[in-house]
Short mmCIF file of C-alpha atoms in Angstrom, two decimals:
data_model
loop_
_atom_site.label_atom_id
_atom_site.label_comp_id
_atom_site.label_asym_id
_atom_site.label_seq_id
_atom_site.Cartn_x
_atom_site.Cartn_y
_atom_site.Cartn_z
CA LEU A 1 -13.91 -8.07 19.96
CA THR A 2 -11.37 -8.43 23.26
CA PRO A 3 -8.79 -6.14 21.70
CA THR A 4 -5.54 -7.50 23.21
CA ASN A 5 -6.12 -10.62 22.98
CA GLU A 6 -3.61 -11.32 20.21
CA SER A 7 -4.37 -15.15 19.04
CA VAL A 8 -8.43 -13.04 18.19
CA GLN A 9 -7.07 -9.96 16.51
CA LYS A 10 -5.35 -12.22 13.74
CA ILE A 11 -7.94 -14.98 13.37
CA LEU A 12 -10.44 -12.14 12.76
CA ILE A 13 -7.35 -9.75 10.54
CA MET A 14 -7.18 -13.26 8.47
CA TRP A 15 -11.28 -13.48 7.97
CA GLU A 16 -11.54 -10.21 7.21
CA ARG A 17 -8.50 -9.98 4.57
CA HIS A 18 -9.87 -13.76 2.80
CA GLN A 19 -13.61 -11.13 2.41
CA GLY A 20 -11.59 -8.67 0.69
CA ASN A 21 -13.43 -6.58 3.51
CA THR A 22 -11.08 -3.40 4.12
CA VAL A 23 -13.69 -1.35 5.57
CA ASN A 24 -13.56 -3.88 9.09
CA LEU A 25 -9.87 -4.83 8.77
CA ASN A 26 -9.79 -0.68 9.06
CA ARG A 27 -12.09 -0.51 12.08
CA LEU A 28 -10.29 -3.77 13.49
CA PHE A 29 -7.28 -1.65 13.48
CA LYS A 30 -9.22 1.54 15.12
CA ARG A 31 -10.56 -0.30 17.51
CA VAL A 32 -6.81 -2.26 18.54
CA VAL A 33 -4.68 1.00 18.19
CA GLU A 34 -7.63 2.60 20.19
CA VAL A 35 -7.01 0.10 23.40
CA GLN A 36 -2.66 -0.71 22.69
CA PRO A 37 -2.43 2.62 21.73
CA GLY A 38 1.44 1.88 21.44
CA ASP A 39 0.59 -1.26 19.47
CA PRO A 40 3.01 -0.32 15.68
CA VAL A 41 1.99 -2.50 13.65
CA ALA A 42 -2.00 -2.19 14.15
CA ALA A 43 -0.98 1.53 13.73
CA ASN A 44 1.19 0.97 10.75
CA ASN A 45 -2.49 -1.07 9.91
CA LEU A 46 -3.95 1.19 10.81
CA ALA A 47 -2.44 3.96 7.66
CA TYR A 48 -2.41 1.55 5.88
CA THR A 49 -5.77 0.89 5.27
CA ASP A 50 -6.60 4.58 5.46
CA LEU A 51 -4.65 5.04 2.21
CA LEU A 52 -6.27 1.57 0.08
CA LEU A 53 -9.93 3.60 1.16
CA ASP A 54 -8.94 7.31 1.35
CA SER A 55 -9.84 8.12 4.21
CA ASP A 56 -8.38 10.13 6.62
CA VAL A 57 -4.54 10.45 4.15
CA GLY A 58 -3.48 12.98 5.66
CA HIS A 59 -3.33 11.78 9.05
CA ALA A 60 -2.31 8.24 7.55
CA SER A 61 0.72 9.98 6.42
CA LEU A 62 1.86 11.51 9.42
CA LEU A 63 1.00 8.27 11.53
CA ALA A 64 3.11 6.77 8.50
CA ARG A 65 5.71 8.63 9.18
CA ARG A 66 6.49 7.89 12.62
CA LEU A 67 6.77 4.85 11.79
CA ALA A 68 9.23 4.82 9.09
CA THR A 69 10.87 7.70 11.23
CA LEU A 70 11.39 4.77 14.18
CA ALA A 71 11.38 1.91 12.22
CA PRO A 72 13.62 2.95 8.84
CA LYS A 73 14.60 -0.27 7.94
CA ASN A 74 11.06 -2.02 8.58
CA PRO A 75 9.74 -2.73 5.06
CA PHE A 76 6.53 -2.58 6.20
CA PHE A 77 6.91 0.70 7.52
CA ALA A 78 8.34 1.87 4.10
CA THR A 79 5.69 0.31 1.76
CA THR A 80 3.17 1.72 4.23
CA TYR A 81 5.15 4.94 4.10
CA ALA A 82 5.93 5.05 0.29
CA LEU A 83 2.36 4.90 0.15
CA ALA A 84 1.03 7.85 1.94
CA LEU A 85 3.84 9.77 -0.13
CA TYR A 86 2.53 8.35 -3.27
CA LYS A 87 -0.64 9.75 -2.05
CA GLN A 88 -0.14 12.59 -1.29
CA GLY A 89 2.11 13.10 -5.38
CA HIS A 90 5.57 12.92 -3.76
CA ALA A 91 5.75 9.39 -6.42
CA ALA A 92 9.76 9.92 -6.78
CA ASP A 93 10.60 10.19 -3.04
CA ALA A 94 8.34 7.11 -2.78
CA LEU A 95 10.54 5.14 -5.42
CA ALA A 96 13.09 6.20 -3.26
CA ARG A 97 11.91 5.01 0.32
CA LEU A 98 11.18 1.58 -1.91
CA ASP A 99 14.75 0.74 -3.35
CA ALA A 100 16.42 1.75 -0.14
CA LEU A 101 15.02 -1.21 0.94
CA SER A 102 16.70 -4.90 -0.12
CA ALA A 103 15.66 -6.99 -3.23
CA ALA A 104 14.14 -8.88 -0.83
CA GLU A 105 12.60 -6.99 1.21
CA ARG A 106 10.81 -5.48 -2.40
CA SER A 107 10.29 -9.04 -3.39
CA ASP A 108 6.49 -8.78 -2.59
CA PRO A 109 3.49 -8.91 -3.87
CA VAL A 110 2.03 -5.57 -2.44
CA ARG A 111 5.44 -4.15 -2.39
CA LYS A 112 6.11 -4.97 -5.97
CA LEU A 113 2.62 -2.78 -6.89
CA ILE A 114 3.18 0.11 -5.04
CA TYR A 115 6.27 0.48 -6.88
CA ALA A 116 4.74 -0.07 -10.34
CA VAL A 117 1.71 2.07 -9.73
CA CYS A 118 5.19 5.05 -7.86
CA LEU A 119 6.73 4.11 -10.96
CA THR A 120 3.81 5.32 -13.33
CA GLY A 121 3.58 8.36 -10.98
CA VAL A 122 7.05 9.13 -12.50
CA GLY A 123 6.43 8.96 -15.76
CA GLN A 124 8.51 5.30 -15.74
CA GLY A 125 5.21 3.29 -17.74
CA SER A 126 6.67 0.41 -19.84
CA GLN A 127 9.23 -0.28 -16.09
CA ALA A 128 5.86 -0.12 -14.40
CA SER A 129 4.30 -2.80 -16.94
CA ASP A 130 7.34 -5.28 -16.62
CA ILE A 131 6.50 -4.47 -12.77
CA LEU A 132 2.98 -5.46 -11.95
CA ASP A 133 3.23 -8.38 -14.41
CA GLY A 134 4.44 -9.92 -11.77
CA VAL A 135 2.95 -9.40 -9.37
CA VAL A 136 0.31 -12.24 -8.22
CA MET A 137 -2.90 -10.39 -7.47
CA TYR A 138 -4.65 -13.52 -5.38
CA GLY A 139 -5.12 -12.77 -1.93
CA MET A 140 -4.80 -9.04 -2.50
CA LEU A 141 -7.83 -6.49 -0.95
CA PRO A 142 -9.96 -5.15 -3.98
CA GLU A 143 -8.31 -1.36 -3.33
CA GLU A 144 -4.76 -3.22 -3.99
CA ARG A 145 -6.93 -4.50 -6.94
CA GLN A 146 -7.71 -0.96 -7.98
CA LEU A 147 -4.79 0.35 -7.56
CA ALA A 148 -3.22 -2.44 -10.24
CA GLU A 149 -5.73 -1.67 -12.39
CA THR A 150 -5.14 2.38 -12.18
CA ALA A 151 -1.41 2.16 -12.86
CA ARG A 152 -2.08 -0.37 -16.12
CA THR A 153 -5.00 2.65 -17.00
CA GLU A 154 -2.14 5.27 -16.82
CA ILE A 155 0.65 2.84 -18.23
CA ALA A 156 -1.18 3.15 -21.55
CA ARG A 157 -1.72 6.65 -21.54
CA LEU A 158 2.03 7.21 -20.52
CA ASP A 159 2.25 4.45 -23.81
CA ARG A 160 0.05 6.01 -25.87
CA ALA A 161 1.55 9.59 -25.52
CA GLN A 162 4.58 8.55 -25.93
CA GLY A 163 3.65 7.10 -29.69
CA ASN A 164 2.10 10.26 -30.30
CA ARG A 165 5.49 12.03 -29.85
CA SER A 166 7.26 9.58 -32.30
CA ARG A 167 4.39 10.08 -34.37
CA LEU A 168 5.41 13.32 -34.45
CA LEU A 169 8.90 13.24 -34.75
#
């Protein structure tokens, strides 16, 4: 790989994404960041894949926060930072980050998925379920699909807990 050749980068990224190989995507982004440390898009992609893979979450979170601070209006950086906040147990802060985006920016399938996951983190299962039902999972990475499954499991748990409270009343 000649990491500075952008056309080769794009082809490799598209191939690995098509294959659903998050580990290889992560390796590719690490190499690009190593050779082009000032590239914020590659740094964001590295942080995002690190978060999906649960590898080096601390470093990925710091990187995501730095990028979100540098470009607070960038929806991709906001999404990565929201995922980092969620992974650190700050679902409400993650929701606030995503709520700051426009409705058009929030309509992206991955952003909707992260939003629904964060809603489950704050106990809003019915709203999360409605959003998840509208997310097109086609073309998502396996770890993103796993996030959706985890969110659905949490929604079911929240529904059971609500049902138990209702029966007790």
